[in-house]
C-alpha cells in the first residue's frame, strides 16, 4: 500500500530554524516533492529529491533517505510569511507506468513573532 | 506566463444536482491531473490525462464522476448526481512531462471548493 506520514502541526518563532519530517511507504517510488500551500491557494512547488542526500535552495533545504523511507524539509531564518501548510508528496509509478503524486495530510506551520 | 486556472472557485449545490468543474492547464503542458481533498484528509489523485487520452483513472471514486479533455487543452470534471460525500476541494495540476525519468513538477491550480448540501 501507500502511506505517507508527517506531523499535523508545528510552531516556531521568526528567525528560527524548523525541520518538518516525512516518512513514506510506496510501491513505485520515483521522487519526493515538497509543496507549500497557503490557505485557499494552490500548492506551490518547493523542492524535489530523487537521490539520497540534501538539496538546498535558498532558505529551504530538503533531504531524502530512500533506504529509510524518510525525508525532511528544513526552513531557515523563518519569516512570518512562511506560515502555511507543507505537503510531502511521493511520485508513484502506479499501474500504468505514468506518474501520480501521493500526498501526506500536510503539516501546518505557524510562525510567531 | 499564466498558471493553471480553475473555474468556478466555489460551488454550492444540492444533493442530486450536477456540477461541472473546469481546468485550464499551463499552455503547452500535455499532462493534466485531477486531485481532490476531502475535509481533514490528504490530497488524493483522481486521474491523469496525456493530451486527450486518459492514462490513469484509478483514483476516480465511482461512475458518478466523468472527466473529459476534448482536444487536449482544457479539461472538465462532471459530478452527476452529486452526493454529500463529494464535498471537498478539487485541484487540477499540469506538467510538461510525466515519463519515468522526467523531473518536471506538477503545477497546481487554486482549486474549486465544492459543497454539496
PDB file of C-alpha atoms in Angstrom, chain A:
ATOM      1  CA  UNK A   1       0.000   0.000   0.000  1.00  0.00           C
ATOM      2  CA  UNK A   2       0.877   3.639   0.117  1.00  0.00           C
ATOM      3  CA  UNK A   3       1.330   5.587   3.320  1.00  0.00           C
ATOM      4  CA  UNK A   4       2.832   8.991   3.954  1.00  0.00           C
ATOM      5  CA  UNK A   5       3.155  10.418   7.452  1.00  0.00           C
ATOM      6  CA  UNK A   6       4.027  13.901   8.577  1.00  0.00           C
ATOM      7  CA  UNK A   7       3.231  15.876  11.740  1.00  0.00           C
ATOM      8  CA  UNK A   8      -0.100  17.655  11.736  1.00  0.00           C
ATOM      9  CA  UNK A   9       1.080  20.946  13.154  1.00  0.00           C
ATOM     10  CA  UNK A  10       4.269  22.706  14.207  1.00  0.00           C
ATOM     11  CA  UNK A  11       5.024  26.093  15.694  1.00  0.00           C
ATOM     12  CA  UNK A  12       8.206  28.154  15.560  1.00  0.00           C
ATOM     13  CA  UNK A  13       9.357  31.719  16.041  1.00  0.00           C
ATOM     14  CA  UNK A  14      10.507  34.216  13.483  1.00  0.00           C
ATOM     15  CA  UNK A  15      14.195  33.837  12.644  1.00  0.00           C
ATOM     16  CA  UNK A  16      14.383  30.258  13.906  1.00  0.00           C
ATOM     17  CA  UNK A  17      15.006  27.000  12.032  1.00  0.00           C
ATOM     18  CA  UNK A  18      12.347  24.302  11.716  1.00  0.00           C
ATOM     19  CA  UNK A  19      12.538  20.753  10.345  1.00  0.00           C
ATOM     20  CA  UNK A  20       9.419  19.040   9.026  1.00  0.00           C
ATOM     21  CA  UNK A  21       9.745  15.265   8.760  1.00  0.00           C
ATOM     22  CA  UNK A  22       8.029  12.923   6.351  1.00  0.00           C
ATOM     23  CA  UNK A  23       8.111   9.120   6.286  1.00  0.00           C
ATOM     24  CA  UNK A  24       6.687   7.118   3.429  1.00  0.00           C
ATOM     25  CA  UNK A  25       5.906   3.639   2.175  1.00  0.00           C
ATOM     26  CA  UNK A  26       5.071   3.315  -1.512  1.00  0.00           C
ATOM     27  CA  UNK A  27       5.392   0.609  -4.120  1.00  0.00           C
ATOM     28  CA  UNK A  28       6.797   2.523  -7.092  1.00  0.00           C
ATOM     29  CA  UNK A  29       8.884   5.363  -5.659  1.00  0.00           C
ATOM     30  CA  UNK A  30      10.261   7.839  -8.168  1.00  0.00           C
ATOM     31  CA  UNK A  31      10.970  11.004  -6.291  1.00  0.00           C
ATOM     32  CA  UNK A  32       9.683  13.062  -3.407  1.00  0.00           C
ATOM     33  CA  UNK A  33       8.276  16.569  -3.617  1.00  0.00           C
ATOM     34  CA  UNK A  34       7.630  19.245  -1.043  1.00  0.00           C
ATOM     35  CA  UNK A  35       4.900  21.782  -1.709  1.00  0.00           C
ATOM     36  CA  UNK A  36       3.868  24.870   0.233  1.00  0.00           C
ATOM     37  CA  UNK A  37       0.206  25.788   0.450  1.00  0.00           C
ATOM     38  CA  UNK A  38      -1.243  28.958   1.909  1.00  0.00           C
ATOM     39  CA  UNK A  39      -4.887  28.785   2.914  1.00  0.00           C
ATOM     40  CA  UNK A  40      -7.188  28.975  -0.090  1.00  0.00           C
ATOM     41  CA  UNK A  41      -4.352  28.972  -2.593  1.00  0.00           C
ATOM     42  CA  UNK A  42      -2.703  26.486  -4.922  1.00  0.00           C
ATOM     43  CA  UNK A  43       0.065  24.241  -3.624  1.00  0.00           C
ATOM     44  CA  UNK A  44       3.362  25.637  -4.921  1.00  0.00           C
ATOM     45  CA  UNK A  45       6.467  23.584  -5.629  1.00  0.00           C
ATOM     46  CA  UNK A  46       9.354  23.920  -3.187  1.00  0.00           C
ATOM     47  CA  UNK A  47      11.742  21.046  -3.798  1.00  0.00           C
ATOM     48  CA  UNK A  48      12.333  17.663  -5.399  1.00  0.00           C
ATOM     49  CA  UNK A  49      14.565  14.783  -4.290  1.00  0.00           C
ATOM     50  CA  UNK A  50      15.085  11.535  -6.161  1.00  0.00           C
ATOM     51  CA  UNK A  51      18.569  10.599  -4.954  1.00  0.00           C
ATOM     52  CA  UNK A  52      19.732  10.336  -1.357  1.00  0.00           C
ATOM     53  CA  UNK A  53      21.125  13.493   0.132  1.00  0.00           C
ATOM     54  CA  UNK A  54      20.441  17.144   0.664  1.00  0.00           C
ATOM     55  CA  UNK A  55      19.090  19.622  -1.873  1.00  0.00           C
ATOM     56  CA  UNK A  56      19.482  23.265  -0.917  1.00  0.00           C
ATOM     57  CA  UNK A  57      17.534  26.155  -2.372  1.00  0.00           C
ATOM     58  CA  UNK A  58      17.899  29.430  -0.554  1.00  0.00           C
ATOM     59  CA  UNK A  59      16.347  29.281   2.898  1.00  0.00           C
ATOM     60  CA  UNK A  60      14.797  25.881   2.150  1.00  0.00           C
ATOM     61  CA  UNK A  61      16.573  22.518   2.065  1.00  0.00           C
ATOM     62  CA  UNK A  62      15.194  19.040   1.588  1.00  0.00           C
ATOM     63  CA  UNK A  63      16.779  15.726   2.483  1.00  0.00           C
ATOM     64  CA  UNK A  64      15.998  12.202   1.315  1.00  0.00           C
ATOM     65  CA  UNK A  65      16.976   8.735   2.513  1.00  0.00           C
ATOM     66  CA  UNK A  66      15.405   6.127   0.250  1.00  0.00           C
ATOM     67  CA  UNK A  67      16.571   3.180   2.365  1.00  0.00           C
ATOM     68  CA  UNK A  68      14.799   4.633   5.391  1.00  0.00           C
ATOM     69  CA  UNK A  69      11.770   5.958   3.533  1.00  0.00           C
ATOM     70  CA  UNK A  70      12.425   9.341   5.109  1.00  0.00           C
ATOM     71  CA  UNK A  71      12.617  12.953   4.080  1.00  0.00           C
ATOM     72  CA  UNK A  72      12.696  16.296   5.813  1.00  0.00           C
ATOM     73  CA  UNK A  73      12.183  19.891   4.795  1.00  0.00           C
ATOM     74  CA  UNK A  74      14.378  22.406   6.598  1.00  0.00           C
ATOM     75  CA  UNK A  75      13.330  26.028   6.726  1.00  0.00           C
ATOM     76  CA  UNK A  76      15.918  28.547   7.949  1.00  0.00           C
ATOM     77  CA  UNK A  77      15.564  32.175   9.035  1.00  0.00           C
ATOM     78  CA  UNK A  78      11.839  31.768   9.381  1.00  0.00           C
ATOM     79  CA  UNK A  79       9.632  34.626   8.292  1.00  0.00           C
ATOM     80  CA  UNK A  80       6.003  35.299   9.123  1.00  0.00           C
ATOM     81  CA  UNK A  81       5.058  34.591   5.509  1.00  0.00           C
ATOM     82  CA  UNK A  82       6.317  31.010   5.954  1.00  0.00           C
ATOM     83  CA  UNK A  83       3.179  30.253   7.972  1.00  0.00           C
ATOM     84  CA  UNK A  84       1.470  27.745   5.688  1.00  0.00           C
ATOM     85  CA  UNK A  85       0.845  24.052   5.173  1.00  0.00           C
ATOM     86  CA  UNK A  86       3.765  21.985   3.896  1.00  0.00           C
ATOM     87  CA  UNK A  87       2.841  18.949   1.852  1.00  0.00           C
ATOM     88  CA  UNK A  88       5.081  15.950   1.387  1.00  0.00           C
ATOM     89  CA  UNK A  89       4.253  14.049  -1.811  1.00  0.00           C
ATOM     90  CA  UNK A  90       5.787  10.932  -3.287  1.00  0.00           C
ATOM     91  CA  UNK A  91       5.720  10.338  -7.012  1.00  0.00           C
ATOM     92  CA  UNK A  92       4.404   6.858  -7.535  1.00  0.00           C
ATOM     93  CA  UNK A  93       4.687   4.989 -10.779  1.00  0.00           C
ATOM     94  CA  UNK A  94       1.240   3.423 -10.406  1.00  0.00           C
ATOM     95  CA  UNK A  95      -0.122   0.674 -12.600  1.00  0.00           C
ATOM     96  CA  UNK A  96       0.326   2.419 -15.935  1.00  0.00           C
ATOM     97  CA  UNK A  97       3.961   3.474 -15.613  1.00  0.00           C
ATOM     98  CA  UNK A  98       2.987   7.110 -15.501  1.00  0.00           C
ATOM     99  CA  UNK A  99       3.382   9.350 -12.529  1.00  0.00           C
ATOM    100  CA  UNK A 100       0.913  10.358  -9.882  1.00  0.00           C
ATOM    101  CA  UNK A 101       1.555  12.170  -6.638  1.00  0.00           C
ATOM    102  CA  UNK A 102       0.644  10.546  -3.339  1.00  0.00           C
ATOM    103  CA  UNK A 103       0.296  13.175  -0.633  1.00  0.00           C
ATOM    104  CA  UNK A 104       0.615  13.255   3.112  1.00  0.00           C
ATOM    105  CA  UNK A 105      -2.003  15.175   5.061  1.00  0.00           C
ATOM    106  CA  UNK A 106       0.300  18.187   5.327  1.00  0.00           C
ATOM    107  CA  UNK A 107       1.996  19.951   8.225  1.00  0.00           C
ATOM    108  CA  UNK A 108       0.545  23.271   9.263  1.00  0.00           C
ATOM    109  CA  UNK A 109       3.381  25.561  10.333  1.00  0.00           C
ATOM    110  CA  UNK A 110       2.641  28.603  12.442  1.00  0.00           C
ATOM    111  CA  UNK A 111       5.409  31.195  12.721  1.00  0.00           C
ATOM    112  CA  UNK A 112       5.026  33.635  15.574  1.00  0.00           C
ATOM    113  CA  UNK A 113       6.867  36.933  16.184  1.00  0.00           C
TER     114      UNK A 113
END
